[in-house]
Coordinates of C-alpha atoms in Angstrom, one line a residue:
Chain A
M1354 CA -20.4 -11.2 -9.8
L1355 CA -20.4 -7.5 -11.7
S1356 CA -22.0 -6.4 -8.4
E1357 CA -19.3 -7.3 -6.8
Y1358 CA -16.5 -6.4 -8.6
F1359 CA -18.4 -2.4 -8.8
R1360 CA -18.7 -3.0 -5.0
F1361 CA -14.1 -3.5 -5.3
A1362 CA -13.6 -0.1 -6.4
C1363 CA -16.0 1.2 -4.7
R1364 CA -14.3 0.5 -2.0
S1365 CA -10.9 1.3 -2.9
A1366 CA -12.5 4.6 -3.5
G1367 CA -13.7 4.9 -0.1
E1368 CA -11.0 4.3 1.8
Y1369 CA -9.3 7.9 1.0
Q1370 CA -9.0 8.3 4.3
V1371 CA -6.2 5.7 4.5
W1372 CA -4.7 5.8 1.1
S1373 CA -4.7 9.4 1.0
H1374 CA -2.7 8.8 4.4
L1375 CA 0.1 6.6 3.3
G1376 CA 0.1 8.9 0.6
W1377 CA 1.5 11.7 2.6
R1378 CA 3.4 9.7 5.3
D1379 CA 5.3 8.4 2.0
L1380 CA 6.4 12.4 1.9
R1381 CA 7.1 12.7 5.0
V1382 CA 9.9 10.1 5.5
R1383 CA 10.8 10.5 2.3
F1384 CA 12.3 13.9 2.9
S1385 CA 12.7 12.9 6.6
R1386 CA 16.3 14.9 8.4
T1387 CA 16.5 17.8 5.1
R1388 CA 16.2 21.1 5.3
L1389 CA 13.5 21.5 2.5
G1390 CA 11.3 18.6 2.7
P1391 CA 9.2 18.0 -0.7
W1392 CA 10.8 21.6 -1.7
W1393 CA 13.8 19.5 -3.0
S1394 CA 11.5 17.8 -5.7
T1395 CA 10.6 22.2 -6.9
L1396 CA 14.5 22.5 -6.2
A1397 CA 14.8 19.9 -8.8
Q1398 CA 12.6 20.3 -11.4
S1399 CA 13.1 23.4 -11.8
V1400 CA 16.8 23.6 -12.2
L1401 CA 16.0 20.9 -15.1
V1402 CA 13.4 22.7 -16.7
I1403 CA 16.1 25.7 -17.2
G1404 CA 18.5 23.2 -18.1
I1405 CA 15.9 21.3 -21.1
A1406 CA 14.7 24.6 -22.0
T1407 CA 17.7 26.2 -22.3
A1408 CA 19.0 23.2 -24.2
T1409 CA 16.1 23.0 -26.5
S1410 CA 15.1 27.3 -27.3
L1411 CA 18.8 27.1 -28.4
I1412 CA 18.3 23.8 -30.7
A1413 CA 15.1 25.8 -32.4
Q1414 CA 16.3 28.8 -32.2
E1415 CA 13.5 30.1 -30.3
N1416 CA 13.1 32.4 -27.5
F1417 CA 14.1 31.5 -24.0
R1418 CA 11.6 33.1 -21.9
E1419 CA 8.9 32.5 -24.5
H1420 CA 10.2 28.4 -24.7
L1421 CA 10.4 28.0 -20.6
L1422 CA 6.6 28.5 -19.9
W1423 CA 5.9 25.4 -22.0
V1424 CA 8.3 23.5 -21.7
S1425 CA 6.8 23.6 -17.1
V1426 CA 3.9 22.6 -17.9
S1427 CA 4.8 20.0 -20.3
L1428 CA 7.7 18.2 -18.0
L1429 CA 5.6 18.6 -14.9
V1430 CA 3.0 16.1 -16.2
W1431 CA 5.9 14.1 -17.8
T1432 CA 7.6 14.2 -14.3
F1433 CA 3.8 13.0 -13.1
I1434 CA 3.5 10.4 -15.8
A1435 CA 6.9 8.9 -15.6
N1436 CA 6.9 8.8 -11.7
V1437 CA 3.6 7.3 -11.3
I1438 CA 4.6 4.4 -13.3
L1439 CA 8.0 3.7 -12.3
E1440 CA 7.2 3.9 -8.7
S1441 CA 4.1 1.3 -9.1
I1442 CA 6.7 -1.5 -10.4
D1443 CA 7.5 -1.9 -6.4
V1444 CA 4.0 -1.2 -5.4
F1445 CA 2.5 -4.9 -4.0
S1446 CA 6.5 -5.9 -3.2
L1447 CA 7.3 -3.1 -1.3
E1448 CA 4.7 -3.1 0.7
R1449 CA 4.3 -6.8 2.0
G1450 CA 4.1 -5.5 5.5
L1451 CA 0.6 -4.5 4.7
L1452 CA -1.1 -6.6 2.3
L1453 CA 0.3 -9.2 4.7
N1454 CA -1.0 -8.1 7.9
T1455 CA -4.5 -5.7 7.1
R1456 CA -7.4 -6.0 4.9
I1457 CA -6.6 -2.7 3.1
N1458 CA -8.1 -2.8 -0.9
E1459 CA -5.7 -3.5 -3.2
L1460 CA -6.5 -0.6 -5.8
S1461 CA -5.7 1.9 -2.2
F1462 CA -2.2 0.7 -3.2
S1463 CA -2.8 2.3 -6.8
Y1464 CA -4.1 5.5 -5.0
R1465 CA -2.0 6.4 -2.7
I1466 CA 0.8 6.5 -5.5
V1467 CA -0.9 8.5 -7.6
W1468 CA -1.9 10.9 -5.1
R1469 CA 1.4 10.6 -3.2
Q1470 CA 3.0 12.1 -6.5
V1471 CA -0.5 14.8 -6.9
L1472 CA 1.0 16.3 -4.1
L1473 CA 4.6 15.8 -5.0
S1474 CA 3.0 17.6 -8.7
L1475 CA 1.7 20.3 -6.1
Y1476 CA 5.1 21.2 -5.0
S1477 CA 6.2 21.9 -8.3
F1478 CA 3.0 24.2 -9.3
P1479 CA 5.1 27.3 -8.4
I1480 CA 8.1 27.1 -11.5
P1481 CA 5.0 27.3 -14.0
V1482 CA 3.5 30.9 -12.5
V1483 CA 6.7 32.0 -12.1
C1484 CA 8.2 30.9 -15.5
A1485 CA 4.6 32.9 -17.3
V1486 CA 5.7 36.2 -15.0
V1487 CA 9.2 36.0 -15.7
S1488 CA 7.7 35.5 -19.9
S1489 CA 4.9 37.5 -19.4
T1490 CA 2.3 35.2 -20.0
F1491 CA 0.1 34.8 -17.1
S1492 CA -3.3 33.7 -18.4
P1493 CA -5.4 31.9 -15.1
R1494 CA -6.0 29.5 -17.4
L1495 CA -2.5 27.6 -15.6
F1496 CA -4.9 27.3 -12.2
L1497 CA -6.3 24.5 -14.6
L1498 CA -2.9 22.7 -14.4
P1499 CA -3.6 20.7 -10.5
I1500 CA -6.8 19.5 -11.4
F1501 CA -5.8 17.9 -14.9
V1502 CA -3.1 16.4 -13.1
A1503 CA -5.6 15.2 -10.4
L1504 CA -7.8 13.8 -13.3
T1505 CA -4.9 12.4 -15.0
G1506 CA -3.8 10.9 -11.5
A1507 CA -7.2 9.1 -12.0
A1508 CA -6.5 8.1 -15.2
L1509 CA -3.4 6.5 -13.9
V1510 CA -5.1 3.8 -10.7
T1511 CA -5.7 1.6 -13.6
P1512 CA -2.4 1.0 -15.3
S1513 CA -0.4 2.0 -12.0
F1514 CA -2.2 -1.9 -11.2
L1515 CA -1.7 -3.1 -13.5
V1516 CA 2.0 -2.0 -13.1
G1517 CA 2.3 -3.4 -10.3
Y1518 CA 0.6 -6.8 -11.0
I1519 CA 2.8 -8.0 -13.6
T1520 CA 6.4 -7.0 -11.6
L1521 CA 4.7 -8.7 -8.5
R1522 CA 4.2 -12.0 -11.5
R1523 CA 7.1 -11.8 -13.8
R1524 CA 10.3 -10.0 -12.0
D1525 CA 11.1 -9.0 -15.8
F1526 CA 9.2 -6.6 -15.8
V1527 CA 11.2 -4.5 -13.5
Q1528 CA 14.1 -4.3 -16.1
I1529 CA 11.7 -3.6 -19.5
I1530 CA 9.0 -1.0 -18.0
P1531 CA 11.9 1.6 -16.7
P1532 CA 12.7 1.7 -21.2
L1533 CA 10.1 1.8 -22.2
V1534 CA 8.2 4.7 -20.2
Q1535 CA 12.6 6.1 -21.2
F1536 CA 10.7 4.9 -25.2
G1537 CA 7.5 6.8 -24.0
F1538 CA 9.2 10.0 -24.0
F1539 CA 11.1 10.3 -26.8
F1540 CA 7.3 8.6 -28.5
S1541 CA 5.7 11.3 -27.0
P1542 CA 5.0 15.2 -27.6
V1543 CA 6.5 15.8 -24.0
M1544 CA 9.3 18.2 -26.1
W1545 CA 8.1 18.4 -29.6
Q1546 CA 4.7 19.1 -31.2
V1547 CA 2.1 16.7 -33.2
P1548 CA 2.9 18.1 -37.2
T1549 CA -0.2 18.4 -38.7
S1550 CA 0.2 15.7 -40.9
G1551 CA 2.9 13.1 -42.2
R1552 CA 3.7 9.6 -40.1
L1553 CA 4.3 10.6 -36.4
A1554 CA 1.2 12.2 -36.3
A1555 CA -1.0 9.7 -37.8
L1556 CA 0.7 7.3 -34.9
S1557 CA 0.3 10.3 -31.8
T1558 CA -3.7 9.8 -33.2
F1559 CA -3.3 6.5 -31.4
N1560 CA -0.9 7.5 -28.4
P1561 CA -2.9 8.2 -25.1
L1562 CA 0.4 10.4 -24.0
A1563 CA 0.5 12.5 -27.2
W1564 CA -3.2 13.2 -25.8
T1565 CA -3.0 14.8 -23.1
M1566 CA 0.5 16.6 -23.5
E1567 CA -1.2 18.5 -26.7
G1568 CA -4.3 18.4 -24.2
V1569 CA -2.4 20.0 -21.3
R1570 CA -0.6 22.8 -23.7
D1571 CA -4.3 23.4 -25.6
L1572 CA -5.9 23.9 -21.9
V1573 CA -3.8 25.9 -19.9
L1574 CA -0.7 27.6 -22.6
G1575 CA -4.3 28.7 -25.2
G1576 CA -4.7 26.2 -28.3
H1577 CA -8.3 24.8 -28.7
V1578 CA -9.7 24.6 -25.7
F1579 CA -12.6 21.8 -26.5
G1580 CA -10.2 20.4 -29.2
R1581 CA -9.8 16.6 -30.6
N1582 CA -6.4 15.8 -28.0
L1583 CA -8.7 17.5 -24.8
A1584 CA -12.1 14.9 -26.4
L1585 CA -9.7 11.6 -26.7
W1586 CA -8.1 12.5 -23.1
V1587 CA -11.4 12.7 -21.1
I1588 CA -11.8 10.0 -22.8
F1589 CA -9.6 8.6 -22.3
V1590 CA -9.8 9.3 -18.0
F1591 CA -13.7 8.0 -18.3
A1592 CA -12.3 4.8 -20.0
S1593 CA -9.7 4.1 -17.6
I1594 CA -11.4 4.6 -14.9
M1595 CA -15.1 2.7 -15.7
F1596 CA -12.0 -0.4 -16.7
L1597 CA -11.3 0.3 -12.6
P1598 CA -14.3 -2.1 -11.5
S1599 CA -12.4 -5.1 -13.8
L1600 CA -9.4 -5.5 -11.9
A1601 CA -11.4 -6.9 -9.5
P1602 CA -10.7 -10.7 -10.0
I1603 CA -6.7 -9.4 -10.4
A1604 CA -6.7 -8.0 -7.2
K1605 CA -7.7 -11.1 -5.2
Q1606 CA -4.6 -12.7 -6.5
V1607 CA -2.1 -9.8 -4.9
R1608 CA -1.8 -11.1 -1.5
V1609 CA -1.3 -14.9 -3.0
R1610 CA 1.8 -14.7 -4.7
I1611 CA 3.2 -11.9 -2.7
Chain B
M128 CA -17.7 -16.2 15.8
I129 CA -14.3 -17.5 13.2
R130 CA -16.5 -20.7 11.7
L131 CA -13.8 -22.5 8.7
D132 CA -15.5 -24.8 6.9
S133 CA -12.4 -27.4 4.4
V134 CA -11.4 -23.6 3.6
T135 CA -8.0 -25.1 1.7
F136 CA -5.2 -22.6 0.5
Y137 CA -2.9 -22.1 -2.2
R138 CA 0.8 -20.7 -2.8
Y139 CA 1.5 -20.0 -6.4
S140 CA 4.8 -18.8 -6.2
T141 CA 7.4 -21.3 -4.6
R142 CA 8.3 -24.7 -4.6
V143 CA 7.8 -26.4 -1.1
G144 CA 8.6 -29.8 -0.4
H145 CA 7.2 -30.9 1.5
L146 CA 3.5 -29.8 1.1
R147 CA 0.8 -31.2 -1.6
R148 CA 0.5 -29.6 -4.6
V149 CA -2.9 -29.5 -7.1
D150 CA -2.4 -27.8 -11.0
N151 CA 1.1 -27.2 -10.3
R152 CA 0.2 -25.3 -6.5
A153 CA 1.1 -26.1 -2.9
V154 CA -1.7 -26.7 -1.1
V155 CA -0.7 -24.6 2.0
L156 CA -4.1 -26.0 4.0
D157 CA -6.2 -28.9 3.3
G158 CA -9.4 -29.0 3.8
V159 CA -9.3 -27.3 7.7
T160 CA -13.1 -26.8 9.6
V161 CA -13.0 -25.0 12.6
Q162 CA -15.5 -23.2 15.1
I163 CA -14.6 -21.1 17.3
N164 CA -16.4 -18.5 20.1
A165 CA -16.7 -16.1 21.2
G166 CA -13.9 -16.0 25.1
E167 CA -12.3 -18.6 23.7
R168 CA -8.6 -18.8 23.9
V169 CA -7.0 -20.8 21.1
A170 CA -3.0 -22.0 20.3
L171 CA -1.6 -22.7 17.0
L172 CA 1.3 -25.6 17.5
G173 CA 3.1 -26.9 14.4
E174 CA 6.2 -27.4 12.8
N175 CA 8.1 -24.8 10.6
G176 CA 5.1 -24.7 7.8
A177 CA 2.6 -26.0 8.9
G178 CA 0.2 -23.4 8.0
K179 CA 0.2 -21.7 11.4
T180 CA 0.5 -18.0 9.5
T181 CA -1.9 -18.8 6.6
L182 CA -4.9 -20.3 8.8
M183 CA -3.6 -17.4 10.9
R184 CA -4.4 -14.3 8.3
I185 CA -7.6 -16.4 7.1
M186 CA -8.9 -16.1 10.3
A187 CA -7.8 -11.9 10.2
G188 CA -8.9 -12.1 7.3
V189 CA -6.4 -10.6 4.7
F190 CA -6.3 -14.0 3.0
E191 CA -9.8 -15.6 1.3
P192 CA -9.9 -19.5 1.5
H193 CA -10.0 -20.8 -2.5
R194 CA -11.8 -23.5 -1.4
G195 CA -13.9 -23.8 1.9
S196 CA -15.9 -20.8 3.7
A197 CA -14.6 -18.6 6.4
A198 CA -16.9 -16.7 8.5
I199 CA -14.4 -14.0 9.9
H200 CA -15.3 -11.6 12.6
H201 CA -14.6 -8.0 11.0
D202 CA -13.8 -6.3 14.1
S203 CA -10.5 -8.2 15.1
S204 CA -6.5 -7.0 15.4
A205 CA -3.8 -8.9 14.1
I206 CA -0.4 -8.7 15.2
L207 CA 1.2 -11.5 12.5
D208 CA 4.5 -9.9 11.5
S209 CA 5.9 -8.6 14.6
G210 CA 7.8 -5.1 13.1
F211 CA 4.3 -4.8 10.9
G212 CA 3.4 -1.3 9.9
I213 CA 6.4 0.1 12.6
E214 CA 7.3 2.8 9.9
L215 CA 11.0 3.4 11.1
W216 CA 11.7 6.8 9.6
L217 CA 8.2 7.8 11.9
T218 CA 8.2 7.9 15.8
G219 CA 7.4 5.7 18.1
R220 CA 3.7 8.3 19.2
E221 CA 3.6 9.0 14.8
N222 CA 3.8 4.6 13.9
A223 CA 1.2 4.9 16.8
E224 CA -1.5 8.3 15.0
S225 CA -0.3 6.5 11.6
R226 CA -2.2 3.6 12.9
L227 CA -5.2 4.8 13.8
I228 CA -6.0 6.9 11.1
L229 CA -5.9 3.7 9.2
S230 CA -7.7 2.2 11.3
G231 CA -10.4 4.4 11.2
V232 CA -10.4 6.2 14.9
P233 CA -11.5 9.9 14.5
K234 CA -9.0 12.1 15.4
G235 CA -10.9 13.8 18.9
E236 CA -10.5 10.5 20.1
R237 CA -6.8 9.6 19.2
Q238 CA -4.7 11.9 21.1
E239 CA -6.3 9.3 24.6
L240 CA -5.5 6.4 22.9
I241 CA -1.9 7.6 21.9
A242 CA -1.5 8.7 26.3
S243 CA -2.3 5.6 27.6
L244 CA -0.8 3.9 25.0
E245 CA 3.1 5.7 25.8
N246 CA 1.3 5.5 29.8
F247 CA 1.2 1.3 28.3
L248 CA 4.9 1.4 26.8
E249 CA 6.8 2.4 29.5
L250 CA 9.2 3.1 26.4
G251 CA 10.4 6.6 28.0
T252 CA 11.7 9.8 25.9
Y253 CA 12.0 6.1 22.8
F254 CA 8.7 7.1 22.0
N255 CA 8.8 9.7 20.7
E256 CA 12.9 8.7 18.8
H257 CA 12.4 7.6 15.5
T258 CA 12.1 4.3 15.9
H259 CA 15.0 2.7 14.5
T260 CA 16.6 3.8 17.3
Y261 CA 15.1 0.7 19.0
S262 CA 15.6 -2.7 19.8
V263 CA 14.2 -5.6 18.7
G264 CA 12.2 -6.0 22.1
M265 CA 11.3 -2.5 22.6
L266 CA 9.8 -2.9 19.2
A267 CA 7.7 -6.1 20.0
R268 CA 7.0 -4.3 23.1
L269 CA 5.8 -0.8 20.5
A270 CA 4.2 -3.5 17.8
F271 CA 2.1 -5.0 20.8
G272 CA 1.0 -2.3 22.3
L273 CA -0.6 -1.3 18.8
A274 CA -2.2 -4.2 18.0
T275 CA -3.9 -3.4 21.6
L276 CA -4.8 -0.3 21.0
Q277 CA -8.1 -0.2 20.8
P278 CA -10.7 -3.6 22.5
R279 CA -11.3 -5.7 19.5
A280 CA -13.6 -8.7 19.2
V281 CA -10.6 -10.8 18.3
L282 CA -6.4 -10.3 18.9
I283 CA -4.8 -12.5 16.6
I284 CA -1.1 -13.0 17.7
D285 CA 1.7 -14.6 15.7
E286 CA 5.0 -15.4 17.8
S287 CA 4.9 -12.2 19.0
F288 CA 6.7 -12.1 23.2
G289 CA 9.6 -13.9 22.6
A290 CA 11.9 -10.4 21.9
I291 CA 9.8 -8.8 25.2
D292 CA 11.4 -9.0 28.1
E293 CA 9.7 -10.6 31.7
R294 CA 8.1 -7.5 33.1
F295 CA 6.5 -6.1 30.3
Q296 CA 5.4 -10.0 29.4
R297 CA 3.1 -9.5 32.5
R298 CA 1.8 -6.4 32.1
A299 CA 0.9 -7.8 28.7
W300 CA -0.5 -10.6 29.6
N301 CA -2.5 -9.1 32.2
R302 CA -3.7 -6.9 29.4
L303 CA -4.7 -9.6 27.2
S304 CA -6.7 -10.5 30.0
E305 CA -8.5 -7.5 30.1
I306 CA -9.2 -7.7 26.9
I307 CA -10.7 -11.6 26.5
E308 CA -12.4 -10.2 29.7
Q309 CA -14.6 -8.6 27.9
G310 CA -15.9 -11.6 25.9
S311 CA -12.8 -11.7 22.7
V312 CA -11.3 -14.4 21.4
L313 CA -7.2 -14.9 21.1
V314 CA -5.4 -17.3 18.8
M315 CA -2.6 -17.7 19.6
A316 CA 0.8 -19.1 17.5
S317 CA 4.5 -19.5 19.6
H318 CA 6.9 -22.7 20.1
S319 CA 6.9 -21.9 23.9
L320 CA 4.5 -24.8 24.3
E321 CA 4.6 -22.8 28.4
Q322 CA 3.5 -19.5 27.0
L323 CA 0.7 -21.8 25.2
R324 CA 0.2 -23.8 27.9
T325 CA -0.2 -20.6 30.5
Y326 CA -2.6 -17.9 28.0
C327 CA -4.7 -20.6 26.5
T328 CA -6.9 -23.3 27.1
R329 CA -7.5 -25.0 23.0
G330 CA -4.3 -26.5 20.7
L331 CA -5.4 -27.1 17.4
L332 CA -2.3 -29.2 16.2
L333 CA -1.8 -28.5 12.3
K334 CA 0.6 -31.1 9.9
N335 CA 1.0 -30.5 6.4
G336 CA -2.0 -27.9 6.5
S337 CA -4.4 -30.2 7.6
L338 CA -5.3 -29.9 10.9
V339 CA -4.4 -32.9 13.4
A340 CA -6.0 -32.3 17.1
D341 CA -8.0 -30.3 18.6
G342 CA -9.1 -30.0 21.8
P343 CA -7.7 -29.2 25.7
I344 CA -3.9 -27.4 25.4
D345 CA -2.1 -29.8 27.7
Q346 CA -3.8 -32.7 25.4
V347 CA -2.6 -31.6 21.7
I348 CA 0.5 -30.1 23.5
A349 CA 0.8 -33.9 24.1
T350 CA -0.1 -35.4 21.0
Y351 CA 2.6 -32.4 19.9
S352 CA 5.7 -33.5 21.7
S353 CA 4.4 -37.1 20.2
T354 CA 5.5 -36.7 16.9

């Protein structure tokens, strides 16, 4: 039984040609007939970064230039996580054709969404680089950001699959998940930092999103590289990947319930 | 080639009045046992909802039976849905390339296969146009061409000839004949009895998920017509 579960997880990873191609194809279709192609996502993200950095620097009375890099890195990671979860809502229901006509592994559909978002985040990567140059805080550690995003993506395959399955079984969750993601944005340290003590600090101890956001800032913007947040994030990524084989019995139900 | 032994399959999502229910699940296929050997051309007959498409999906390895066993040939190609796998915002050529990538065909072999497909489909400049500009018949041609792009051991076709014009149907049949001559299995479902009589030699009749007749095509068509 266990070997069957591990075979299931390995088979989906082995289908890398399938999900990587589908991810590329999605981007081509999504930006077909546009002049800028995927660079539109870069432009949209730039506007968001400038807008939020302006607002938050005014509220916190901080220097706009210094704040810019912090906001751009945080938003890039958050946008990646939020988009993976939101696009997973219809991961199975929109792929009825492929699911009912091919033998593509069910997990490959989640890999496809993660890969698509990794590609889009690569298009957004020039934003933090430009912000770092503008604020004269450029460090080669910034180039660890795409690696961090890709590894976070590996951890998001399991949540992506579970979101897709839950929304396939109970359509009510299609309405519930977007506000939950919104809640995650405010409840996690995306636009704020975890205080050193207090109730918020205690709650953040159990929040994987907090480990991720604090972890990436520690790694890329210069904090405690081997600090607690990054260690918790590494455990989260590892645990999430190890959880993949246990999805095998659920995956068997996807095609039947579609 | 294909051996199904007491295959039972349930559906969870909807209430279907005419089907038997077990533990609140509709029984779509009920203990179907069938063996199909190399080179056979098999027609599936039955009314809407009889379980033909589900049986084909099990034969194609898309579904796993809930009970019983299915020994299938993994080198199969299926046209179960005429619009399947055709991305409307890609061209015919891009769709063909996409299908070959999904089938794991190496890059070096793709161009030759695509060129042969272009020649076979006779879509002219439309082959390089987005497929949302295609007529239903052109899409059916493309779907057929994509499914038969590479020789396969098992070819499964569900109701896909309807929209294809008569001249292309002859070309399609010639292509099918070539594939079958190589020892491949053809499994086909259609409501056109004439089409089934032309293309198939054996018939399987399904009723409410059960196999009620299995024999020479003329005999099974006669049974189907009389019920």
